[in-house]
Short mmCIF file of C-alpha atoms and ligand atoms in Angstrom, two decimals:
data_model
loop_
_atom_site.label_atom_id
_atom_site.label_comp_id
_atom_site.label_asym_id
_atom_site.label_seq_id
_atom_site.Cartn_x
_atom_site.Cartn_y
_atom_site.Cartn_z
CA MET A 1 88.56 117.57 90.34
CA ALA A 2 90.01 115.69 93.02
CA LYS A 3 88.38 113.50 95.67
CA GLN A 4 88.27 114.39 98.95
CA ALA A 5 91.65 114.90 100.43
CA LEU A 6 92.57 112.88 104.12
CA TRP A 7 92.57 116.81 105.46
CA SER A 8 89.75 118.67 103.75
CA GLY A 9 87.79 118.76 107.25
CA ARG A 10 89.13 122.48 108.39
CA PHE A 11 88.82 124.29 104.64
CA GLU A 12 85.89 126.04 103.72
CA ASN A 13 87.35 125.77 100.00
CA GLU A 14 89.26 123.30 97.97
CA ALA A 15 92.31 123.30 96.79
CA ASP A 16 92.97 124.40 93.25
CA GLU A 17 93.59 121.43 90.97
CA SER A 18 97.14 122.91 90.28
CA THR A 19 97.90 122.62 93.91
CA PHE A 20 97.10 118.73 94.21
CA ARG A 21 99.26 118.41 90.84
CA PHE A 22 101.90 120.35 92.40
CA THR A 23 101.99 118.81 95.75
CA SER A 24 101.37 115.29 94.86
CA SER A 25 104.20 112.27 95.02
CA LEU A 26 102.06 109.77 93.52
CA ASP A 27 104.76 108.62 90.31
CA VAL A 28 107.39 108.29 92.80
CA ASP A 29 105.90 107.18 96.13
CA SER A 30 103.90 104.06 94.05
CA ALA A 31 106.86 101.66 94.83
CA LEU A 32 106.21 102.20 98.33
CA ALA A 33 102.81 100.51 97.92
CA PHE A 34 103.95 96.86 99.55
CA TYR A 35 105.64 98.13 102.26
CA ASP A 36 103.21 101.06 102.96
CA VAL A 37 100.43 97.88 103.44
CA MET A 38 103.12 96.05 105.45
CA GLY A 39 103.46 99.15 107.50
CA SER A 40 99.61 99.13 108.26
CA LEU A 41 99.31 95.69 108.99
CA ALA A 42 101.74 95.97 111.67
CA HIS A 43 99.95 98.92 113.16
CA VAL A 44 96.59 97.40 113.13
CA ARG A 45 97.75 94.28 114.72
CA MET A 46 99.62 96.35 117.57
CA LEU A 47 96.40 98.76 117.72
CA LYS A 48 94.28 95.71 118.20
CA LYS A 49 96.48 93.82 120.74
CA GLN A 50 96.74 97.06 122.74
CA LYS A 51 92.98 97.31 122.48
CA ILE A 52 93.21 100.03 120.82
CA ILE A 53 90.42 99.80 118.50
CA PRO A 54 87.76 96.56 118.58
CA ALA A 55 89.29 93.58 117.73
CA LYS A 56 86.09 92.87 114.94
CA ASP A 57 87.30 96.30 113.26
CA ALA A 58 90.74 95.55 113.63
CA ASP A 59 90.06 92.20 111.92
CA GLU A 60 88.25 93.43 108.96
CA ILE A 61 91.15 96.31 108.39
CA ILE A 62 93.55 93.59 108.51
CA ASN A 63 91.66 91.19 105.62
CA GLY A 64 91.11 93.96 103.57
CA LEU A 65 95.10 95.17 103.63
CA ILE A 66 95.59 91.55 102.68
CA ARG A 67 92.84 91.67 100.05
CA ILE A 68 94.97 94.92 98.68
CA VAL A 69 97.90 93.14 98.59
CA LYS A 70 96.51 90.23 96.48
CA LYS A 71 95.30 92.87 93.98
CA MET A 72 98.46 94.52 93.81
CA GLU A 73 100.22 91.30 92.74
CA ASP A 74 97.81 90.50 89.77
CA GLY A 75 98.38 94.00 89.15
CA ASP A 76 94.84 94.83 89.97
CA PHE A 77 95.50 97.96 92.02
CA ASN A 78 94.96 101.14 90.11
CA VAL A 79 96.00 104.16 91.53
CA ASP A 80 94.36 106.91 91.37
CA GLU A 81 95.87 110.27 90.34
CA SER A 82 93.45 112.89 92.25
CA LEU A 83 94.89 110.99 95.54
CA GLU A 84 98.15 113.31 96.81
CA ASP A 85 100.21 109.99 97.48
CA ILE A 86 100.26 106.09 97.53
CA HIS A 87 99.44 106.29 101.77
CA THR A 88 95.84 107.86 100.34
CA ASN A 89 95.41 105.86 97.98
CA ILE A 90 95.61 103.14 100.04
CA GLU A 91 93.80 103.74 102.83
CA PHE A 92 90.93 104.82 100.22
CA LYS A 93 91.02 101.49 99.03
CA LEU A 94 90.30 100.10 102.39
CA THR A 95 87.58 102.46 103.16
CA GLU A 96 86.18 101.84 99.58
CA MET A 97 86.36 97.62 100.21
CA ILE A 98 85.27 98.08 104.12
CA GLY A 99 83.43 101.10 104.59
CA PRO A 100 84.13 103.75 106.93
CA VAL A 101 85.68 101.22 109.33
CA GLY A 102 88.61 101.75 107.54
CA GLY A 103 89.06 105.35 108.67
CA LYS A 104 90.42 103.53 112.16
CA LEU A 105 93.62 102.43 110.55
CA HIS A 106 95.22 105.76 111.35
CA THR A 107 94.47 105.75 114.66
CA GLY A 108 97.63 106.81 116.72
CA ARG A 109 99.82 107.53 113.51
CA SER A 110 100.49 110.07 110.85
CA ARG A 111 101.69 109.97 107.38
CA ASN A 112 105.20 111.43 108.69
CA ASP A 113 105.94 108.35 110.32
CA GLN A 114 104.34 106.21 107.79
CA VAL A 115 106.24 107.42 105.13
CA ALA A 116 109.70 107.46 107.24
CA THR A 117 109.05 103.62 107.96
CA ASP A 118 107.89 102.93 104.52
CA LEU A 119 111.23 104.51 102.84
CA LYS A 120 113.12 102.48 105.05
CA MET A 121 111.90 99.35 104.45
CA TYR A 122 111.91 99.80 100.51
CA LEU A 123 116.03 101.20 101.35
CA ARG A 124 116.30 97.83 103.22
CA ASP A 125 115.59 95.87 100.17
CA ILE A 126 117.29 97.66 97.42
CA ILE A 127 120.24 98.02 99.77
CA LEU A 128 120.47 94.33 100.00
CA GLU A 129 119.79 93.81 96.36
CA ALA A 130 122.74 96.38 95.64
CA VAL A 131 125.26 94.40 97.71
CA ILE A 132 124.33 91.63 96.02
CA ASP A 133 124.82 92.94 92.38
CA ILE A 134 128.23 94.58 94.14
CA ASP A 135 129.50 91.31 94.85
CA THR A 136 128.56 89.45 91.56
CA LEU A 137 130.60 92.29 90.15
CA ALA A 138 133.62 91.73 92.56
CA THR A 139 133.32 88.09 91.82
CA SER A 140 134.05 88.35 88.17
CA LEU A 141 137.02 90.79 88.88
CA LEU A 142 138.20 87.83 91.53
CA ARG A 143 137.60 85.28 88.46
CA ILE A 144 140.35 87.23 86.54
CA ALA A 145 142.62 87.66 89.27
CA GLU A 146 142.54 83.79 90.11
CA GLU A 147 143.44 83.35 85.97
CA HIS A 148 146.28 85.55 85.98
CA GLY A 149 148.28 85.39 89.00
CA ASP A 150 151.03 85.15 86.99
CA THR A 151 150.44 87.94 83.72
CA ILE A 152 152.87 90.44 84.41
CA MET A 153 151.34 94.08 83.26
CA PRO A 154 152.90 97.77 83.82
CA GLY A 155 151.76 99.25 87.05
CA PHE A 156 151.01 102.56 86.57
CA THR A 157 151.48 105.83 88.97
CA HIS A 158 150.76 109.40 87.08
CA MET A 159 150.05 107.39 84.11
CA GLN A 160 153.59 106.24 83.59
CA HIS A 161 154.88 103.02 83.86
CA ALA A 162 155.93 102.27 87.63
CA GLN A 163 156.57 99.01 88.34
CA PRO A 164 155.43 95.88 87.31
CA VAL A 165 152.47 94.56 88.75
CA THR A 166 150.16 91.05 88.16
CA LEU A 167 147.12 91.68 86.49
CA ALA A 168 145.79 89.63 89.61
CA GLN A 169 147.03 92.43 92.06
CA HIS A 170 145.70 95.00 89.31
CA MET A 171 141.99 93.37 89.80
CA LEU A 172 142.41 93.03 93.74
CA ALA A 173 142.66 96.77 94.22
CA HIS A 174 139.52 96.93 92.41
CA VAL A 175 137.95 94.09 93.96
CA PHE A 176 138.80 95.67 98.08
CA ARG A 177 137.54 98.87 96.85
CA LEU A 178 134.23 97.07 95.89
CA SER A 179 134.19 95.15 98.94
CA ARG A 180 134.62 98.65 101.12
CA ASP A 181 131.55 99.75 99.15
CA ALA A 182 129.40 97.03 100.08
CA ASP A 183 130.31 96.64 103.30
CA ARG A 184 129.69 100.67 103.84
CA PHE A 185 126.43 99.89 102.37
CA ILE A 186 125.45 97.18 105.04
CA ASP A 187 126.66 99.69 107.70
CA ALA A 188 123.86 102.07 106.30
CA PHE A 189 121.46 99.08 106.56
CA ASP A 190 122.37 98.27 110.09
CA ARG A 191 122.31 101.44 110.84
CA MET A 192 118.76 102.89 109.42
CA ASN A 193 117.43 99.07 110.54
CA ARG A 194 115.37 101.10 113.59
CA CYS A 195 111.73 101.91 113.13
CA PRO A 196 110.12 105.24 112.91
CA LEU A 197 106.59 103.82 113.36
CA GLY A 198 104.47 105.32 116.12
CA SER A 199 106.14 108.66 116.08
CA ALA A 200 103.51 110.02 114.68
CA ALA A 201 103.17 113.55 113.24
CA LEU A 202 106.17 114.32 115.72
CA ALA A 203 105.51 114.07 118.88
CA GLY A 204 104.48 110.74 119.66
CA THR A 205 101.02 109.72 120.65
CA THR A 206 98.46 109.71 124.05
CA TYR A 207 97.28 106.11 122.79
CA PRO A 208 98.94 103.14 124.51
CA ILE A 209 100.83 101.88 121.35
CA ASP A 210 103.82 99.28 121.47
CA ARG A 211 106.45 100.23 119.16
CA LYS A 212 108.09 97.27 119.79
CA MET A 213 105.84 95.25 118.62
CA THR A 214 105.48 97.24 115.32
CA SER A 215 109.17 97.55 114.81
CA ASP A 216 109.71 93.81 115.55
CA ALA A 217 106.82 92.95 113.00
CA LEU A 218 108.19 95.06 110.63
CA ALA A 219 111.81 93.33 110.82
CA PHE A 220 113.35 96.28 112.59
CA LYS A 221 115.89 96.03 115.26
CA SER A 222 114.31 98.71 117.48
CA PRO A 223 112.21 101.29 117.57
CA THR A 224 113.63 104.88 116.79
CA GLN A 225 114.40 106.85 120.10
CA ASN A 226 113.23 110.26 119.70
CA SER A 227 109.75 111.32 118.09
CA MET A 228 111.09 114.38 116.49
CA ASP A 229 114.12 112.91 114.94
CA SER A 230 112.16 109.57 113.42
CA VAL A 231 109.96 112.12 111.39
CA ALA A 232 112.30 114.81 110.63
CA SER A 233 115.38 112.78 109.46
CA ARG A 234 116.88 111.48 106.02
CA ASP A 235 120.03 110.90 106.80
CA ASN A 236 119.60 107.23 105.95
CA VAL A 237 118.61 108.49 102.47
CA SER A 238 121.74 110.41 102.30
CA GLU A 239 123.80 107.81 103.59
CA THR A 240 122.52 105.26 101.26
CA LEU A 241 123.25 108.09 98.07
CA PHE A 242 126.60 108.38 99.32
CA CYS A 243 127.57 104.35 99.49
CA ALA A 244 125.93 104.80 96.02
CA SER A 245 127.87 107.61 95.18
CA MET A 246 131.04 105.74 96.11
CA THR A 247 130.36 102.39 94.31
CA ALA A 248 129.36 104.47 91.67
CA LEU A 249 132.98 106.10 91.57
CA ASP A 250 134.93 102.66 91.65
CA MET A 251 133.14 101.32 88.91
CA SER A 252 133.87 104.61 86.64
CA SER A 253 137.43 103.89 87.62
CA ILE A 254 137.12 100.35 86.27
CA CYS A 255 135.50 101.48 83.19
CA GLU A 256 137.75 103.96 82.80
CA GLU A 257 140.78 101.71 82.67
CA LEU A 258 138.61 99.15 80.65
CA ILE A 259 138.27 101.67 77.96
CA LEU A 260 141.73 102.73 77.83
CA TRP A 261 143.03 99.07 77.95
CA SER A 262 140.69 98.25 74.98
CA SER A 263 142.36 101.18 73.14
CA GLN A 264 144.45 100.34 70.01
CA GLU A 265 147.25 102.12 71.79
CA PHE A 266 146.96 99.53 74.84
CA GLY A 267 145.60 96.34 73.22
CA PHE A 268 145.17 94.80 76.80
CA ILE A 269 141.59 93.46 76.71
CA GLU A 270 138.92 93.18 74.01
CA MET A 271 135.49 93.47 74.87
CA ALA A 272 133.07 90.84 73.62
CA ASP A 273 130.78 91.74 70.54
CA ALA A 274 127.31 91.36 73.12
CA TYR A 275 128.93 94.63 75.40
CA THR A 276 130.02 96.93 72.74
CA THR A 277 128.21 98.82 69.95
CA GLY A 278 129.48 99.75 66.50
CA SER A 279 129.07 103.03 64.64
CA SER A 280 126.82 104.64 62.31
CA ILE A 281 129.18 105.72 59.99
CA MET A 282 133.01 103.64 60.74
CA PRO A 283 132.26 100.45 59.75
CA GLN A 284 135.42 98.97 61.75
CA LYS A 285 134.25 100.79 65.12
CA LYS A 286 133.50 98.61 68.42
CA ASN A 287 132.67 101.12 71.06
CA PRO A 288 132.97 100.43 75.04
CA ASP A 289 129.35 102.35 75.17
CA VAL A 290 128.49 99.80 78.34
CA ALA A 291 131.24 101.03 79.84
CA GLU A 292 131.50 104.80 79.07
CA LEU A 293 127.95 104.81 80.28
CA ILE A 294 128.77 103.28 83.85
CA ARG A 295 131.05 106.15 84.20
CA GLY A 296 128.81 108.59 82.45
CA ARG A 297 126.04 108.19 85.20
CA THR A 298 128.29 108.05 87.72
CA GLY A 299 127.63 111.94 87.49
CA THR A 300 124.19 111.69 87.87
CA VAL A 301 124.54 109.51 90.89
CA VAL A 302 126.60 111.94 92.70
CA GLY A 303 124.38 114.70 91.52
CA ASN A 304 121.48 113.13 93.81
CA LEU A 305 123.69 112.73 96.47
CA VAL A 306 123.99 116.46 96.20
CA SER A 307 120.85 117.13 95.55
CA MET A 308 119.17 115.38 98.75
CA MET A 309 122.07 117.24 101.01
CA MET A 310 120.75 120.31 99.59
CA THR A 311 116.94 119.40 99.94
CA MET A 312 118.20 119.04 103.63
CA LYS A 313 119.96 122.03 104.14
CA GLY A 314 118.69 124.16 107.08
CA LEU A 315 115.41 122.30 107.38
CA PRO A 316 114.34 123.12 110.92
CA LEU A 317 112.68 119.97 112.89
CA SER A 318 110.47 118.59 112.37
CA TYR A 319 108.64 117.23 109.10
CA ASN A 320 108.51 119.80 106.06
CA ARG A 321 107.24 118.73 102.70
CA ASP A 322 110.74 119.47 101.50
CA LEU A 323 111.26 115.85 102.64
CA GLN A 324 108.92 114.21 99.64
CA GLU A 325 111.53 115.11 97.47
CA ASP A 326 113.94 112.41 99.27
CA LYS A 327 112.61 109.40 97.25
CA GLU A 328 113.36 110.09 93.76
CA PRO A 329 117.16 110.82 93.72
CA VAL A 330 118.11 107.76 95.86
CA MET A 331 115.60 105.48 93.82
CA ASN A 332 117.15 106.82 90.58
CA SER A 333 120.68 105.98 92.02
CA MET A 334 120.24 102.38 93.05
CA VAL A 335 118.94 101.68 89.97
CA ILE A 336 122.02 102.85 88.19
CA ILE A 337 124.02 100.96 90.72
CA SER A 338 122.63 97.94 90.51
CA ASP A 339 122.30 97.80 86.40
CA SER A 340 125.58 99.03 86.36
CA ALA A 341 127.20 96.56 88.37
CA ASN A 342 125.57 93.85 86.41
CA MET A 343 126.84 95.29 83.16
CA LEU A 344 129.92 95.74 84.21
CA SER A 345 129.89 92.16 85.91
CA LYS A 346 129.02 90.91 82.03
CA VAL A 347 131.45 93.39 80.32
CA VAL A 348 134.47 91.76 82.56
CA SER A 349 133.81 88.35 82.57
CA THR A 350 133.40 88.04 78.91
CA MET A 351 136.39 90.21 77.68
CA LYS A 352 139.75 88.63 76.40
CA VAL A 353 142.93 89.47 78.10
CA ASN A 354 146.14 89.88 75.86
CA LYS A 355 148.87 88.48 77.97
CA GLU A 356 151.31 89.12 75.75
CA ALA A 357 150.66 92.60 74.93
CA MET A 358 150.62 93.64 79.18
CA GLN A 359 153.66 91.70 79.33
CA LYS A 360 155.14 93.32 76.52
CA ALA A 361 154.05 96.91 77.99
CA ALA A 362 155.74 95.81 81.10
CA GLU A 363 159.48 95.78 79.44
CA LYS A 364 159.25 99.23 78.69
CA GLY A 365 159.67 102.20 80.79
CA PHE A 366 162.65 101.05 82.88
CA ILE A 367 159.86 99.72 85.38
CA ASN A 368 162.52 97.68 87.31
CA ALA A 369 164.62 100.67 88.13
CA THR A 370 163.60 100.58 91.82
CA ASP A 371 164.60 96.76 91.64
CA LEU A 372 168.38 97.43 90.22
CA ALA A 373 168.19 100.62 93.10
CA ASP A 374 167.01 98.31 95.93
CA TYR A 375 169.92 95.45 94.57
CA LEU A 376 172.81 97.65 94.81
CA VAL A 377 171.13 98.96 98.43
CA VAL A 378 171.61 94.96 99.72
CA LYS A 379 174.97 95.48 98.13
CA GLY A 380 175.55 98.18 100.88
CA ILE A 381 175.13 101.34 99.08
CA PRO A 382 173.12 103.91 100.38
CA PHE A 383 169.58 104.19 98.78
CA ARG A 384 170.41 107.73 97.68
CA GLU A 385 173.45 107.08 95.98
CA ALA A 386 171.79 104.03 94.44
CA HIS A 387 168.99 105.80 93.10
CA SER A 388 171.18 108.47 91.40
CA ILE A 389 173.53 105.32 89.92
CA VAL A 390 170.10 103.68 88.36
CA GLY A 391 169.30 107.43 86.89
CA GLU A 392 172.39 107.51 84.91
CA SER A 393 172.22 104.17 83.72
CA VAL A 394 168.80 104.57 82.57
CA ARG A 395 169.74 107.90 80.69
CA TYR A 396 172.55 105.82 79.19
CA CYS A 397 169.73 103.19 78.13
CA ILE A 398 167.80 105.87 76.74
CA GLU A 399 170.80 106.82 74.55
CA LYS A 400 171.40 103.45 73.24
CA GLY A 401 167.90 102.48 72.84
CA LYS A 402 168.17 99.44 75.22
CA THR A 403 166.60 98.02 78.42
CA LEU A 404 167.96 97.77 81.45
CA GLU A 405 168.31 94.26 81.44
CA GLU A 406 169.83 94.32 78.12
CA LEU A 407 173.03 95.88 79.62
CA THR A 408 176.16 93.87 79.79
CA LEU A 409 177.53 93.72 82.81
CA GLU A 410 181.06 95.62 80.96
CA GLU A 411 178.03 98.33 80.90
CA TYR A 412 177.19 98.37 84.16
CA LYS A 413 180.40 98.24 85.85
CA LYS A 414 180.81 102.01 84.40
CA PHE A 415 178.02 103.08 86.61
CA SER A 416 179.23 100.69 89.93
CA GLY A 417 181.45 98.24 90.76
CA SER A 418 178.76 96.57 92.59
CA ILE A 419 176.76 95.33 90.44
CA LYS A 420 177.35 91.47 89.29
CA LYS A 421 176.15 88.75 87.44
CA ASP A 422 173.12 88.08 90.23
CA VAL A 423 171.61 91.50 88.99
CA TYR A 424 169.80 90.04 85.78
CA ASP A 425 168.01 87.88 88.58
CA VAL A 426 166.40 90.58 89.78
CA ILE A 427 165.40 93.04 87.52
CA SER A 428 163.52 90.58 85.23
CA PRO A 429 159.88 91.66 85.12
CA LYS A 430 159.23 88.29 86.78
CA ALA A 431 161.59 88.45 89.90
CA CYS A 432 160.55 92.08 90.34
CA VAL A 433 156.72 90.62 90.89
CA GLU A 434 157.58 87.70 93.02
CA ARG A 435 159.94 89.16 95.09
CA ARG A 436 157.20 91.57 96.33
CA ILE A 437 156.85 89.18 99.08
CA SER A 438 155.42 92.14 101.54
CA TYR A 439 151.79 91.67 103.20
CA GLY A 440 149.43 93.28 100.21
CA GLY A 441 152.40 92.89 97.66
CA THR A 442 151.94 91.55 94.08
CA SER A 443 153.65 88.18 94.56
CA SER A 444 151.66 85.43 93.47
CA GLY A 445 151.90 84.32 97.09
CA SER A 446 150.24 87.48 98.32
CA THR A 447 147.73 87.80 95.81
CA ASP A 448 146.33 84.62 96.56
CA MET A 449 145.99 85.51 99.84
CA GLN A 450 144.18 88.23 99.13
CA ILE A 451 141.63 86.26 97.29
CA THR A 452 141.03 84.11 99.83
CA GLU A 453 140.56 87.09 102.04
CA ALA A 454 138.19 88.44 99.17
CA ILE A 455 136.30 85.74 99.06
CA GLY A 456 135.84 85.61 103.04
CA ALA A 457 134.27 88.95 102.61
CA ILE A 458 131.82 88.02 99.96
CA MET A 459 130.56 84.95 101.81
CA GLU A 460 130.15 86.80 104.94
CA ARG A 461 128.12 89.48 103.24
CA ASP A 462 126.02 86.52 101.74
CA SER A 463 125.49 84.85 105.12
CA LYS A 464 124.36 88.84 106.41
CA ILE A 465 121.94 89.11 103.20
CA ARG A 466 120.28 85.80 103.60
CA LEU A 467 119.61 86.30 107.01
CA GLU A 468 118.20 89.36 107.10
CA THR A 469 116.00 88.57 104.07
CA GLN A 470 114.88 85.67 105.70
CA LEU A 471 113.89 87.73 108.87
CA ILE A 472 111.92 90.10 106.57
CA GLU A 473 110.27 87.59 104.32
CA LYS A 474 108.99 85.55 107.67
CA CYS A 475 107.89 89.29 108.64
CA TRP A 476 105.73 89.83 106.24
CA ASP A 477 104.86 86.11 105.70
CA ASP A 478 103.44 86.45 109.50
CA LEU A 479 101.69 90.04 108.67
CA LEU A 480 99.89 88.73 105.48
CA LYS A 481 98.40 85.53 107.84
CA ASP A 482 94.49 85.77 107.84
CA VAL A 483 92.68 86.83 111.09
N1 LIG B 1 103.69 112.36 100.75
C1 LIG B 1 104.58 112.74 101.90
C2 LIG B 1 105.59 112.91 101.47
O1 LIG B 1 106.34 111.85 100.71
C3 LIG B 1 104.00 112.05 102.95
C4 LIG B 1 103.50 112.77 103.76
C5 LIG B 1 103.00 113.81 104.07
N2 LIG B 1 102.61 114.46 105.57
C6 LIG B 1 102.31 115.74 104.97
N3 LIG B 1 102.45 116.27 106.65
N4 LIG B 1 101.82 116.55 104.74
O2 LIG B 1 106.63 113.25 102.52
#
């Protein structure tokens, strides 16, 4: 049977065992244990300074909480399954260790503001970790871009050969997507970085608490502004889940391409043995399972976002127990994101690029047709007419089994008198790429600039992460100081 619940006083009879089991959140919120103690340490130090509880009692609580952290570090903190959540477990453990004075810890707070605060502290840390992992992946893609500024490959639209690009340009497209994903996480971090502690159950408290002090002590930017909003809102969780979903989609897109590119039909890349698997029946197989699972888990990540938003739909203010369902989806998604980013980074940094296959593919599909049209425009022909001249030339090539570069000047003359010898200078795939000098285009000058910009963004995030991590760690050190 359950130990006394925190709220047992009002009840004549105990809740049924099944009710305890059904309402427990312990398997999920144990992950918040460390943050919960940090929140309690900040709270009790504030109660002491504000003389809300006697200094002597506060000191006993502080020392007890510090001992609990040591126990956790030593793997010596066992949760009691019969206590409904991690907050209850920690408070019970404290009281077991230091006696009834432990009961003074919960003065002027509620589990409602406590859990909102704990979850934010947890999210801050895993967001910073996720950004590091995303930037590790972005860096692996950047390495490929740096190496392949002159590797020509077909650029696709509608999965049809469109115009030649370089592998650098293609990789950088993914890098900038991931860079925005990482920035989005940082934005979510900054937006959620206000402290709900002290909002109590929903309406604030009659004690002369100092919310600025607890907020500072827990490395938050400031306290939240409204007590009801503080305990009722989980947009920070939904936003984190959206950031995760967007990142998952972007990684899935990379995976889809790598899977395609490693097929016999494309042969653009070969994945390293270390990050592929074999078949139990077909001895020749080398399967891109890692990439496939990253793509596949995107479904779970997006599902978690939808699940959280549906939990929130129509909830009235303020705290409702439905909110307990907030942790599992976000914890699950963030593990998937970090694992996937790290695995994909390994796949990318160990894969072999088949430059020749890419280059060869770029010669097919009249990928330089736009360049031929642009050439005619420079010669004074209106673009519409140029478009049709090139269309006819392409049709002719298809009939003759030739490429546009292989047509002789004689043949070109049939389509337009304006085509001269210099046409060959602009329609080679290399020329097509190098002449695309517009900002953000595929020329090597442009990709070099893009690389510099992408590295700058990664460095900026890196210093932000260092700063925030230092700030958080300094707070933990201060809170863990003996009294
Ligand atoms: N386990 C609860 C949660 O995760 C803690 C808050 C409980 N508050 C309450 N009023 N029952 O949301």
